[in-house]
């Protein structure tokens, strides 16, 4: 696992953009896993622009959702699927059937097995893009999640629920559970790129660099991955040495 510090959130986006370009050059149908949240938005804006200009054949890729809220009768507009559709796929003109999203309800074991087998059928994950929670979570894998975990249901911490509250904006209780690719699933990717920007991530990025691989810090699992990179802007990397 390597750290790369750049200046701004747009520079973080540029690094991720180049890796996406790389995989689109290397393969006819590369497979990407996509995060939600504030961090990837500059990247998504960049991808939309380049796709609209005809400079990036992003529609050739397959996309997998990393995670999703879990609960009955969740408003579609609050889902991570909706986030990815409205923040990336639709504005970029990418057919929605290029995205394998996770449902918000059903038989959890069957849903998890279906996502895992769809990943396998697509030839495995080429590039997993990630954000990081203030508590070190990756996707919805909260502290304590085994590093060999596969896709499945997780209990969300209060912190994670609050961080995602804006998606529910008072019109629905924030779900208590999420369905997510496991840490072990993410580890099967050929390349992992974790993005962090802003001073709110400085503490966890410092802990990630200094500490050992530990269950309490899910992102530390990436230390054992052969091609994982942590790209941070100046503010998020202030504690790096
Ligand atoms: P953020 O979320 O990009 O909105 O900070 C990251 C995460 O919780 O994984």
XYZ file of C-alpha atoms and ligand atoms in Angstrom:
250
model
C 0.000 0.000 0.000
C 1.368 3.395 -0.929
C 0.387 6.937 0.006
C 0.288 9.694 -2.558
C -0.284 13.255 -1.475
C -1.506 15.832 -3.968
C -2.645 19.405 -3.544
C -6.414 19.606 -3.933
C -9.568 17.455 -4.176
C -9.454 18.036 -7.952
C -5.931 16.598 -8.007
C -7.188 13.528 -6.097
C -9.845 13.205 -8.803
C -7.191 13.510 -11.500
C -5.207 10.561 -10.099
C -8.348 8.400 -10.022
C -9.324 9.591 -13.514
C -5.961 8.454 -14.866
C -6.392 4.986 -13.346
C -9.822 4.691 -14.964
C -8.295 5.746 -18.274
C -5.575 3.140 -17.781
C -8.070 0.312 -17.324
C -10.138 1.472 -20.296
C -6.994 1.299 -22.401
C -5.914 -2.066 -20.988
C -9.257 -3.879 -21.318
C -12.288 -3.779 -23.565
C -14.706 -4.099 -20.631
C -13.000 -3.158 -17.362
C -14.864 -3.662 -14.102
C -15.020 -0.836 -11.584
C -16.525 -0.586 -8.101
C -17.845 2.861 -7.278
C -18.237 4.715 -3.983
C -20.767 7.335 -2.955
C -20.249 10.315 -0.648
C -18.699 13.734 -1.088
C -15.164 12.564 -1.870
C -15.748 11.057 -5.355
C -17.839 13.985 -6.635
C -14.927 15.878 -8.275
C -13.979 12.613 -10.009
C -17.527 12.037 -11.188
C -17.697 15.597 -12.561
C -14.444 14.995 -14.428
C -15.701 11.663 -15.815
C -18.976 13.235 -16.982
C -17.121 16.018 -18.762
C -14.673 13.689 -20.518
C -17.402 11.228 -21.498
C -19.630 13.979 -22.933
C -16.697 15.355 -24.905
C -16.163 11.912 -26.410
C -12.698 11.651 -24.862
C -13.444 8.727 -22.541
C -15.278 5.522 -23.558
C -16.624 5.022 -20.043
C -19.747 3.211 -21.261
C -17.511 0.235 -22.135
C -16.939 -0.396 -18.426
C -19.078 -2.405 -16.026
C -19.838 -0.825 -12.670
C -20.590 -2.449 -9.340
C -22.050 -0.686 -6.340
C -19.863 -1.064 -3.288
C -22.708 -0.810 -0.841
C -26.340 0.147 -0.276
C -28.728 0.982 2.535
C -30.851 -1.893 3.747
C -34.434 -1.603 4.913
C -38.041 -1.893 3.850
C -39.688 0.852 1.833
C -36.628 3.072 1.577
C -37.217 6.018 -0.738
C -35.481 5.362 -4.064
C -34.156 8.931 -4.023
C -32.147 8.143 -0.842
C -30.392 5.071 -2.215
C -26.789 4.771 -3.301
C -28.073 3.449 -6.623
C -29.871 6.755 -7.131
C -26.711 8.605 -6.114
C -24.612 6.801 -8.740
C -27.280 7.159 -11.420
C -27.824 10.884 -10.863
C -24.227 11.890 -10.058
C -22.475 9.871 -12.729
C -24.243 7.471 -15.060
C -27.147 9.570 -16.352
C -25.233 12.834 -16.802
C -22.451 10.876 -18.538
C -24.996 9.185 -20.814
C -24.048 5.696 -19.649
C -26.821 3.092 -20.026
C -28.079 2.175 -16.565
C -27.727 -1.532 -17.278
C -23.945 -1.048 -17.059
C -24.405 -0.728 -13.270
C -24.925 -3.693 -10.989
C -26.489 -2.070 -7.956
C -27.496 -3.712 -4.688
C -31.163 -3.935 -3.721
C -32.336 -2.422 -0.429
C -34.289 -5.458 0.746
C -34.827 -9.153 0.164
C -33.132 -12.282 1.464
C -29.738 -10.907 2.575
C -27.833 -14.114 1.905
C -29.247 -14.435 -1.556
C -28.594 -10.752 -2.346
C -24.993 -11.086 -1.157
C -24.400 -14.296 -3.121
C -25.879 -12.724 -6.257
C -23.528 -9.723 -6.035
C -20.502 -11.969 -5.500
C -21.398 -14.204 -8.423
C -22.071 -11.197 -10.699
C -18.581 -9.917 -9.874
C -17.100 -13.321 -10.725
C -19.123 -13.551 -13.946
C -17.789 -10.139 -14.998
C -14.241 -11.486 -14.639
C -13.528 -9.956 -11.222
C -12.977 -6.378 -10.116
C -10.255 -4.452 -11.919
C -10.350 -1.203 -9.976
C -12.140 -0.547 -6.701
C -12.479 3.137 -5.878
C -13.076 3.877 -2.220
C -13.650 6.690 0.211
C -12.860 6.315 3.893
C -15.081 6.999 6.882
C -13.802 9.072 9.778
C -13.735 5.803 11.739
C -11.704 4.023 9.055
C -14.578 2.154 7.442
C -14.407 1.189 3.779
C -17.755 0.805 2.030
C -20.093 -0.204 4.898
C -17.449 -2.347 6.603
C -17.318 -0.790 10.041
C -14.499 -1.263 12.594
C -14.335 -4.872 13.754
C -15.381 -6.387 10.415
C -13.174 -9.387 9.570
C -10.713 -8.680 6.797
C -11.739 -11.821 4.933
C -15.449 -10.893 4.993
C -17.435 -11.209 1.794
C -20.518 -9.311 0.661
C -23.161 -9.204 3.370
C -25.292 -7.252 5.767
C -23.677 -4.937 8.342
C -24.927 -2.923 11.284
C -24.110 0.751 10.720
C -22.468 2.767 13.473
C -24.206 5.881 14.731
C -21.449 7.979 13.166
C -21.976 6.439 9.740
C -25.740 6.852 10.013
C -25.343 10.526 10.869
C -22.829 11.079 8.057
C -25.394 9.700 5.611
C -28.375 11.474 7.145
C -28.411 14.133 4.425
C -29.627 11.516 1.946
C -32.767 10.975 3.999
C -33.302 14.666 4.823
C -35.891 14.044 7.485
C -38.349 12.233 5.213
C -37.383 8.731 6.338
C -35.500 7.315 9.349
C -31.835 6.667 8.506
C -31.422 2.902 8.038
C -29.650 0.911 10.743
C -28.153 -1.606 8.288
C -26.292 -1.670 5.024
C -25.444 -4.323 2.454
C -21.829 -4.095 1.361
C -19.035 -5.787 -0.506
C -16.871 -7.348 2.159
C -13.306 -6.358 2.943
C -12.263 -9.698 1.451
C -14.292 -8.959 -1.675
C -12.572 -5.593 -2.083
C -9.230 -7.330 -1.585
C -9.839 -9.493 -4.673
C -9.594 -6.376 -6.882
C -6.581 -6.075 -9.120
C -6.180 -2.474 -7.971
C -7.621 -0.474 -5.085
C -7.572 3.306 -4.937
C -8.782 5.011 -1.767
C -9.428 8.744 -1.988
C -9.522 11.151 0.945
C -9.851 14.903 0.956
C -10.393 17.576 3.555
C -9.152 18.128 7.081
C -11.878 15.895 8.517
C -9.936 12.870 7.212
C -6.507 13.951 8.477
C -6.777 12.016 11.754
C -7.782 8.706 10.216
C -5.217 9.020 7.405
C -2.491 9.606 10.007
C -3.628 6.542 11.987
C -3.716 4.510 8.779
C -0.121 5.357 7.954
C 1.267 4.889 11.456
C -0.708 1.898 12.699
C -0.601 -1.837 11.998
C -3.152 -3.919 10.127
C -5.985 -4.007 12.653
C -9.625 -5.044 12.759
C -10.456 -1.718 14.345
C -9.316 0.081 11.200
C -10.895 -1.596 8.156
C -8.842 0.467 5.678
C -5.651 -0.976 7.207
C -6.544 -4.249 5.423
C -5.257 -2.548 2.271
C -1.725 -2.744 3.692
C -1.747 -6.415 2.673
C -2.910 -5.697 -0.882
C -0.369 -5.795 -3.696
C -1.700 -2.755 -5.568
C -3.451 -0.359 -3.193
C -2.943 3.355 -3.187
C -4.197 5.997 -0.766
C -4.509 9.349 -2.538
C -4.999 12.338 -0.272
C -5.131 16.073 -0.740
C -2.984 18.420 1.319
C -5.593 18.803 4.094
C -6.270 15.079 4.526
C -2.554 14.285 4.397
C -1.405 16.863 6.901
C -0.360 14.183 9.419
C 1.573 12.086 6.872
C 5.292 11.778 7.309
P -17.377 10.961 2.300
O -17.703 9.498 2.810
O -16.736 10.829 0.959
O -18.723 11.642 2.210
O -16.472 11.602 3.297
C -16.682 8.556 2.801
C -17.130 7.279 3.485
O -17.821 7.329 4.506
O -16.759 6.196 2.996
